[in-house]
Amino acid sequence: MKRLSLGTDQSALLALKAHITSEQHEFLSKNWSSTAAASSVCDWIGVQCSSRHQRVTALNISNMGLTGTIPPDLGNLSFLVSLDLRNNSFHGNLPEELSHLRRLRFILFSNNRFTGEIPMWFGHFPELRFLFLDNNGFSGFIPSSISNSSKVETLTLRGNFLEGNIPEKMGNLSVLKDLSLSGNYLVGQIPLSLCKFSELQSLDLSSTRFSGHIPKEIGNLEKLTYLSLMNNNFTGNAFALPSKIGNLEKLTYLSLMTNNFTGVIPREIGKLHGLKVLVLGRNNLTGTIPREMGNLQNLQRLDLEWNQITGSIPREIGNLTMLTELYFTNNSLIGKYVFKVPFFGEVNRNRLTKHLHPFDFFFNL
């Protein structure tokens, strides 16, 4: 078995430097020296070593304006815990040798130009906590093997070209707190396994091609603070879980905009006291605006535009003193409106008296 050392780490880093074809700020060319002693590697820009083993444990070359590919040699950094390549122009496929880095906890590859399929070996990192592959050119399916890295807390794959369904096995990520799959070509329904993420705080499935109904079990995600399902093909009653929606009392952001949802807004929406943003526009919602919505004292944005909502605007909406954006355009609202607070928004194309034109604001009692 090959004996690895700090000299091995130096060779791996110099191989990476050799694969850089363009360097906007010349940080590496000026600082990573091929003639320096191996002991100086720990002083190189972006490099961090452990005092105990004198091996490279962290590599952070984010935001350096680098263009190039990742060499297989990088897989020799066997003590590496954190690998941060964010906000550069790395491209090509990821070499399989990276799977040797079994100590990795942080893989941060956001905002590059990597391509190819997400490798199956992303399930080979027993200590992995954070996996950021967003805003690249990855294609193919989400590998079910990711579920083997059971300590992952944040998984963000948004802004790629991924297709297919969400793997059922992803429900094995029992400590997952943040999941973002937005801006891909994923299809199918939300699997029930996603509703097992008891620690989940943020779920972003927006701007994909999901369809079907929202499973009522999503109401079990009691730690959820952010939920975005906007710009999909979801159908059915948006609030088929009225008895459970009150469980999501930690929600601060809820967007179901631009789907094909039907049904009425339930009174239980008033239990979500932490909501700051509620976006339900561009669906087929019916019924009236529940007066319980006036209980959302922290609400800053309320968007119900382009639905089939009828009746009058409840006076209780005037209690939303934090409200700065209000959108009721293209419904069938009637009656008079009374607002106590400044706001920015549209309530036109209804049958309200005292018609409010777009962008008119600062109406006080």
Short mmCIF file of C-alpha atoms in Angstrom, two decimals:
data_model
loop_
_atom_site.label_atom_id
_atom_site.label_comp_id
_atom_site.label_asym_id
_atom_site.label_seq_id
_atom_site.Cartn_x
_atom_site.Cartn_y
_atom_site.Cartn_z
CA MET A 1 0.00 0.00 0.00
CA LYS A 2 1.34 3.42 -0.95
CA ARG A 3 2.44 5.49 2.03
CA LEU A 4 0.92 8.94 1.94
CA SER A 5 2.49 12.03 3.48
CA LEU A 6 2.52 15.81 3.34
CA GLY A 7 4.71 15.41 0.27
CA THR A 8 1.88 13.45 -1.33
CA ASP A 9 -0.49 16.30 -0.48
CA GLN A 10 1.90 18.78 -2.08
CA SER A 11 2.02 16.72 -5.27
CA ALA A 12 -1.79 16.54 -5.37
CA LEU A 13 -2.12 20.31 -5.02
CA LEU A 14 0.51 20.97 -7.67
CA ALA A 15 -1.37 18.59 -9.99
CA LEU A 16 -4.48 20.68 -9.41
CA LYS A 17 -2.53 23.84 -10.17
CA ALA A 18 -1.30 22.25 -13.41
CA HIS A 19 -4.91 21.61 -14.44
CA ILE A 20 -5.81 25.29 -14.08
CA THR A 21 -5.99 26.80 -17.56
CA SER A 22 -6.99 30.31 -16.52
CA GLU A 23 -6.56 32.16 -13.25
CA GLN A 24 -8.17 35.56 -12.92
CA HIS A 25 -6.41 36.68 -9.75
CA GLU A 26 -3.20 34.57 -9.99
CA PHE A 27 -3.46 33.49 -6.35
CA LEU A 28 -2.21 29.96 -7.01
CA SER A 29 0.45 30.83 -9.57
CA LYS A 30 2.03 33.29 -7.15
CA ASN A 31 1.61 31.27 -3.95
CA TRP A 32 1.70 27.55 -4.72
CA SER A 33 5.37 26.95 -5.49
CA SER A 34 6.70 23.75 -7.03
CA THR A 35 10.18 24.50 -5.64
CA ALA A 36 9.10 25.02 -2.03
CA ALA A 37 9.70 22.43 0.68
CA ALA A 38 6.75 20.17 1.43
CA SER A 39 6.55 21.64 4.94
CA SER A 40 5.48 24.98 3.47
CA VAL A 41 2.31 23.54 1.92
CA CYS A 42 0.36 24.36 5.08
CA ASP A 43 1.12 28.04 4.50
CA TRP A 44 -0.23 28.09 0.96
CA ILE A 45 -3.28 30.21 0.27
CA GLY A 46 -6.50 28.23 0.68
CA VAL A 47 -4.77 25.33 2.47
CA GLN A 48 -5.28 24.27 6.06
CA CYS A 49 -3.43 21.47 7.83
CA SER A 50 -3.97 19.57 11.06
CA SER A 51 -1.41 20.24 13.76
CA ARG A 52 -1.53 16.62 14.88
CA HIS A 53 -0.90 14.80 11.61
CA GLN A 54 0.61 17.62 9.55
CA ARG A 55 -1.62 16.74 6.63
CA VAL A 56 -3.94 18.88 4.52
CA THR A 57 -7.43 18.84 6.06
CA ALA A 58 -9.15 21.71 4.23
CA LEU A 59 -8.85 23.20 0.75
CA ASN A 60 -10.73 26.42 0.08
CA ILE A 61 -10.08 27.93 -3.34
CA SER A 62 -13.55 29.43 -3.78
CA ASN A 63 -14.06 32.76 -5.54
CA MET A 64 -10.61 32.74 -7.14
CA GLY A 65 -11.67 33.04 -10.78
CA LEU A 66 -10.23 29.64 -11.67
CA THR A 67 -10.90 27.72 -14.88
CA GLY A 68 -9.81 24.12 -15.30
CA THR A 69 -10.53 20.50 -14.44
CA ILE A 70 -10.08 18.35 -11.35
CA PRO A 71 -7.15 15.89 -11.57
CA PRO A 72 -7.38 12.35 -10.15
CA ASP A 73 -4.42 13.23 -7.90
CA LEU A 74 -6.75 15.22 -5.66
CA GLY A 75 -8.00 11.88 -4.35
CA ASN A 76 -4.66 11.49 -2.53
CA LEU A 77 -5.54 14.19 0.03
CA SER A 78 -6.58 11.39 2.36
CA PHE A 79 -7.00 13.59 5.47
CA LEU A 80 -9.20 16.12 3.69
CA VAL A 81 -12.31 17.12 5.63
CA SER A 82 -13.47 20.13 3.60
CA LEU A 83 -13.23 20.74 -0.17
CA ASP A 84 -14.53 24.13 -1.28
CA LEU A 85 -14.38 24.96 -5.01
CA ARG A 86 -17.38 27.29 -5.13
CA ASN A 87 -17.83 30.16 -7.57
CA ASN A 88 -15.19 29.27 -10.16
CA SER A 89 -15.33 27.81 -13.67
CA PHE A 90 -14.21 24.24 -13.10
CA HIS A 91 -15.64 21.95 -15.76
CA GLY A 92 -15.70 18.35 -16.92
CA ASN A 93 -16.56 15.21 -14.98
CA LEU A 94 -15.58 14.54 -11.39
CA PRO A 95 -12.77 11.95 -11.17
CA GLU A 96 -13.64 8.71 -9.38
CA GLU A 97 -10.52 9.08 -7.23
CA LEU A 98 -12.36 11.69 -5.16
CA SER A 99 -14.28 8.77 -3.66
CA HIS A 100 -11.10 7.91 -1.69
CA LEU A 101 -11.59 10.98 0.49
CA ARG A 102 -13.54 9.14 3.18
CA ARG A 103 -13.06 11.84 5.82
CA LEU A 104 -14.89 14.52 3.84
CA ARG A 105 -17.61 16.40 5.70
CA PHE A 106 -17.97 19.38 3.35
CA ILE A 107 -18.19 19.08 -0.45
CA LEU A 108 -18.88 22.56 -1.80
CA PHE A 109 -18.90 22.69 -5.62
CA SER A 110 -21.60 25.34 -6.21
CA ASN A 111 -21.53 27.66 -9.22
CA ASN A 112 -19.10 25.92 -11.54
CA ARG A 113 -19.52 24.15 -14.89
CA PHE A 114 -19.16 20.50 -13.91
CA THR A 115 -20.97 18.08 -16.23
CA GLY A 116 -21.85 14.42 -16.47
CA GLU A 117 -23.93 12.38 -14.07
CA ILE A 118 -23.72 12.79 -10.32
CA PRO A 119 -21.44 9.87 -9.43
CA MET A 120 -22.74 6.91 -7.45
CA TRP A 121 -19.73 7.20 -5.16
CA PHE A 122 -21.25 10.22 -3.44
CA GLY A 123 -22.74 7.55 -1.20
CA HIS A 124 -19.26 6.49 -0.04
CA PHE A 125 -18.64 9.34 2.40
CA PRO A 126 -19.61 8.15 5.89
CA GLU A 127 -18.84 11.54 7.50
CA LEU A 128 -20.40 13.82 4.86
CA ARG A 129 -22.56 16.62 6.31
CA PHE A 130 -22.88 19.22 3.52
CA LEU A 131 -23.14 18.47 -0.22
CA PHE A 132 -23.46 21.50 -2.52
CA LEU A 133 -23.59 20.67 -6.24
CA ASP A 134 -25.94 23.50 -7.22
CA ASN A 135 -25.72 25.60 -10.37
CA ASN A 136 -23.60 23.30 -12.49
CA GLY A 137 -24.32 21.19 -15.57
CA PHE A 138 -24.96 17.81 -13.95
CA SER A 139 -27.43 15.61 -15.81
CA GLY A 140 -29.03 12.19 -15.47
CA PHE A 141 -30.75 10.89 -12.36
CA ILE A 142 -30.23 11.56 -8.68
CA PRO A 143 -28.28 8.49 -7.52
CA SER A 144 -30.08 6.60 -4.78
CA SER A 145 -26.67 5.83 -3.27
CA ILE A 146 -26.60 9.36 -1.82
CA SER A 147 -28.85 7.97 0.90
CA ASN A 148 -25.89 5.89 2.15
CA SER A 149 -24.19 9.08 3.33
CA SER A 150 -26.64 9.09 6.20
CA LYS A 151 -25.14 12.04 8.11
CA VAL A 152 -25.89 14.59 5.37
CA GLU A 153 -27.61 17.68 6.80
CA THR A 154 -27.69 19.88 3.69
CA LEU A 155 -28.19 18.62 0.14
CA THR A 156 -28.53 21.18 -2.62
CA LEU A 157 -28.72 20.08 -6.26
CA ARG A 158 -30.65 23.03 -7.65
CA GLY A 159 -29.89 24.58 -11.02
CA ASN A 160 -28.73 21.50 -12.92
CA PHE A 161 -30.24 19.29 -15.63
CA LEU A 162 -31.33 16.39 -13.45
CA GLU A 163 -34.30 14.30 -14.53
CA GLY A 164 -36.40 11.40 -13.33
CA ASN A 165 -37.99 10.88 -9.94
CA ILE A 166 -36.75 11.59 -6.44
CA PRO A 167 -35.33 8.27 -5.18
CA GLU A 168 -37.46 6.71 -2.44
CA LYS A 169 -34.29 5.82 -0.54
CA MET A 170 -33.58 9.47 0.11
CA GLY A 171 -35.88 9.04 3.08
CA ASN A 172 -32.91 7.36 4.79
CA LEU A 173 -31.26 10.77 5.25
CA SER A 174 -32.72 10.97 8.73
CA VAL A 175 -30.83 14.09 9.87
CA LEU A 176 -31.41 16.12 6.68
CA LYS A 177 -32.24 19.76 7.46
CA ASP A 178 -32.04 21.46 4.06
CA LEU A 179 -33.05 19.97 0.69
CA SER A 180 -33.04 21.99 -2.54
CA LEU A 181 -33.82 20.35 -5.89
CA SER A 182 -35.24 23.40 -7.66
CA GLY A 183 -34.51 24.34 -11.25
CA ASN A 184 -34.15 20.82 -12.63
CA TYR A 185 -36.26 18.55 -14.87
CA LEU A 186 -37.44 16.21 -12.14
CA VAL A 187 -40.86 14.61 -12.55
CA GLY A 188 -43.35 12.50 -10.66
CA GLN A 189 -44.92 13.02 -7.29
CA ILE A 190 -43.42 13.98 -3.96
CA PRO A 191 -42.48 10.60 -2.45
CA LEU A 192 -43.82 9.84 1.00
CA SER A 193 -40.26 9.12 2.09
CA LEU A 194 -39.56 12.87 2.00
CA CYS A 195 -42.16 13.32 4.71
CA LYS A 196 -40.01 11.25 7.07
CA PHE A 197 -37.38 13.99 7.38
CA SER A 198 -38.22 14.86 10.96
CA GLU A 199 -35.34 17.37 11.16
CA LEU A 200 -36.10 19.10 7.84
CA GLN A 201 -36.17 22.89 8.05
CA SER A 202 -36.04 23.94 4.38
CA LEU A 203 -37.59 22.19 1.35
CA ASP A 204 -37.30 23.77 -2.10
CA LEU A 205 -38.81 21.83 -5.00
CA SER A 206 -39.66 24.89 -7.09
CA SER A 207 -39.33 25.27 -10.87
CA THR A 208 -39.23 21.59 -11.71
CA ARG A 209 -41.85 19.32 -13.31
CA PHE A 210 -43.41 17.65 -10.30
CA SER A 211 -47.09 16.75 -10.49
CA GLY A 212 -49.84 15.08 -8.51
CA HIS A 213 -51.09 16.00 -5.07
CA ILE A 214 -49.18 17.22 -2.04
CA PRO A 215 -49.10 14.29 0.38
CA LYS A 216 -50.92 15.10 3.61
CA GLU A 217 -47.96 13.63 5.48
CA ILE A 218 -46.01 16.79 4.66
CA GLY A 219 -47.83 18.21 7.66
CA ASN A 220 -45.59 16.01 9.83
CA LEU A 221 -42.54 18.18 9.05
CA GLU A 222 -43.01 20.26 12.16
CA LYS A 223 -39.56 21.87 12.03
CA LEU A 224 -40.08 23.25 8.52
CA THR A 225 -39.42 26.99 8.18
CA TYR A 226 -39.19 27.26 4.36
CA LEU A 227 -41.39 25.46 1.82
CA SER A 228 -41.44 26.31 -1.88
CA LEU A 229 -43.33 24.23 -4.44
CA MET A 230 -43.86 27.06 -6.93
CA ASN A 231 -43.71 26.65 -10.73
CA ASN A 232 -44.66 22.99 -10.99
CA ASN A 233 -47.63 20.97 -12.23
CA PHE A 234 -49.18 20.08 -8.87
CA THR A 235 -52.93 19.55 -8.85
CA GLY A 236 -55.69 18.85 -6.39
CA ASN A 237 -56.60 20.61 -3.19
CA ALA A 238 -53.63 22.71 -2.10
CA PHE A 239 -54.80 22.44 1.49
CA ALA A 240 -56.03 18.87 1.67
CA LEU A 241 -54.27 18.68 5.02
CA PRO A 242 -56.08 21.47 6.89
CA SER A 243 -55.98 19.61 10.21
CA LYS A 244 -52.20 19.28 9.91
CA ILE A 245 -51.21 22.57 8.34
CA GLY A 246 -51.41 24.11 11.79
CA ASN A 247 -48.55 21.79 12.81
CA LEU A 248 -46.21 23.74 10.53
CA GLU A 249 -46.14 26.59 13.00
CA LYS A 250 -42.45 27.33 12.39
CA LEU A 251 -43.01 28.18 8.71
CA THR A 252 -41.79 31.64 7.74
CA TYR A 253 -41.99 31.15 3.94
CA LEU A 254 -44.68 29.27 2.00
CA SER A 255 -44.98 29.46 -1.80
CA LEU A 256 -47.34 27.32 -3.88
CA MET A 257 -47.48 29.83 -6.75
CA THR A 258 -48.02 28.84 -10.40
CA ASN A 259 -49.46 25.36 -10.13
CA ASN A 260 -52.93 23.93 -10.76
CA PHE A 261 -54.09 23.80 -7.17
CA THR A 262 -57.78 23.98 -6.33
CA GLY A 263 -59.75 24.22 -3.12
CA VAL A 264 -60.19 26.93 -0.54
CA ILE A 265 -57.76 28.55 1.86
CA PRO A 266 -58.50 26.94 5.24
CA ARG A 267 -59.00 28.84 8.48
CA GLU A 268 -56.12 26.85 9.96
CA ILE A 269 -53.75 29.05 7.92
CA GLY A 270 -54.14 31.53 10.76
CA LYS A 271 -52.16 29.22 13.06
CA LEU A 272 -48.94 29.84 11.12
CA HIS A 273 -48.02 32.84 13.22
CA GLY A 274 -44.40 32.91 12.06
CA LEU A 275 -45.22 33.36 8.35
CA LYS A 276 -43.48 36.29 6.69
CA VAL A 277 -44.19 35.31 3.07
CA LEU A 278 -47.37 33.61 1.80
CA VAL A 279 -47.53 33.19 -1.99
CA LEU A 280 -50.53 31.31 -3.42
CA GLY A 281 -50.97 33.22 -6.68
CA ARG A 282 -51.65 31.79 -10.15
CA ASN A 283 -53.63 28.72 -9.17
CA ASN A 284 -57.34 27.86 -9.24
CA LEU A 285 -58.17 28.56 -5.61
CA THR A 286 -61.78 29.38 -4.80
CA GLY A 287 -63.78 30.45 -1.79
CA THR A 288 -63.16 33.52 0.32
CA ILE A 289 -60.19 34.96 2.18
CA PRO A 290 -60.46 33.60 5.74
CA ARG A 291 -60.52 36.29 8.41
CA GLU A 292 -58.07 34.15 10.41
CA MET A 293 -55.43 35.35 7.96
CA GLY A 294 -55.44 38.51 10.02
CA ASN A 295 -53.66 36.54 12.77
CA LEU A 296 -50.46 36.40 10.68
CA GLN A 297 -48.93 39.37 12.46
CA ASN A 298 -45.45 38.82 10.96
CA LEU A 299 -46.64 38.65 7.34
CA GLN A 300 -44.70 40.92 4.99
CA ARG A 301 -45.85 39.61 1.61
CA LEU A 302 -49.28 38.23 0.72
CA ASP A 303 -49.90 37.09 -2.86
CA LEU A 304 -53.27 35.64 -3.90
CA GLU A 305 -53.37 37.01 -7.45
CA TRP A 306 -54.83 35.19 -10.47
CA ASN A 307 -57.15 32.83 -8.63
CA GLN A 308 -60.94 32.58 -8.40
CA ILE A 309 -61.32 33.96 -4.90
CA THR A 310 -64.62 35.68 -4.17
CA GLY A 311 -66.19 37.78 -1.45
CA SER A 312 -64.73 40.80 0.27
CA ILE A 313 -61.34 41.46 1.81
CA PRO A 314 -61.74 40.82 5.56
CA ARG A 315 -61.16 43.82 7.78
CA GLU A 316 -58.73 41.65 9.74
CA ILE A 317 -56.23 41.97 6.86
CA GLY A 318 -55.82 45.54 8.07
CA ASN A 319 -54.22 44.14 11.25
CA LEU A 320 -51.16 42.98 9.29
CA THR A 321 -48.96 45.88 10.31
CA MET A 322 -45.79 44.31 8.89
CA LEU A 323 -47.30 43.94 5.40
CA THR A 324 -45.31 45.65 2.63
CA GLU A 325 -46.46 43.68 -0.45
CA LEU A 326 -50.04 42.75 -1.27
CA TYR A 327 -51.18 41.15 -4.54
CA PHE A 328 -54.88 40.40 -5.14
CA THR A 329 -54.96 41.03 -8.91
CA ASN A 330 -57.45 39.06 -11.07
CA ASN A 331 -59.87 37.60 -8.58
CA SER A 332 -63.57 38.28 -8.04
CA LEU A 333 -63.36 40.30 -4.86
CA ILE A 334 -66.10 42.80 -4.07
CA GLY A 335 -66.87 45.52 -1.59
CA LYS A 336 -64.72 48.19 -0.01
CA TYR A 337 -61.15 47.81 1.18
CA VAL A 338 -59.58 49.43 4.21
CA PHE A 339 -55.84 49.30 4.88
CA LYS A 340 -54.11 50.63 7.97
CA VAL A 341 -50.53 50.30 6.80
CA PRO A 342 -48.33 51.33 3.85
CA PHE A 343 -47.95 48.63 1.25
CA PHE A 344 -46.81 48.00 -2.29
CA GLY A 345 -48.96 45.89 -4.52
CA GLU A 346 -51.95 45.35 -6.75
CA VAL A 347 -55.59 44.67 -5.95
CA ASN A 348 -56.93 45.73 -9.34
CA ARG A 349 -59.14 43.79 -11.76
CA ASN A 350 -61.67 42.92 -9.10
CA ARG A 351 -65.01 44.47 -8.27
CA LEU A 352 -63.80 46.53 -5.34
CA THR A 353 -64.97 50.09 -4.81
CA LYS A 354 -62.27 52.73 -4.34
CA HIS A 355 -60.26 50.91 -7.02
CA LEU A 356 -56.54 50.81 -6.21
CA HIS A 357 -54.23 51.22 -9.18
CA PRO A 358 -50.93 49.32 -9.49
CA PHE A 359 -48.13 50.73 -7.36
CA ASP A 360 -50.38 53.16 -5.46
CA PHE A 361 -49.46 52.91 -1.79
CA PHE A 362 -49.23 54.67 1.57
CA PHE A 363 -52.98 54.58 2.17
CA ASN A 364 -53.74 55.18 5.85
CA LEU A 365 -56.87 55.52 7.87
#
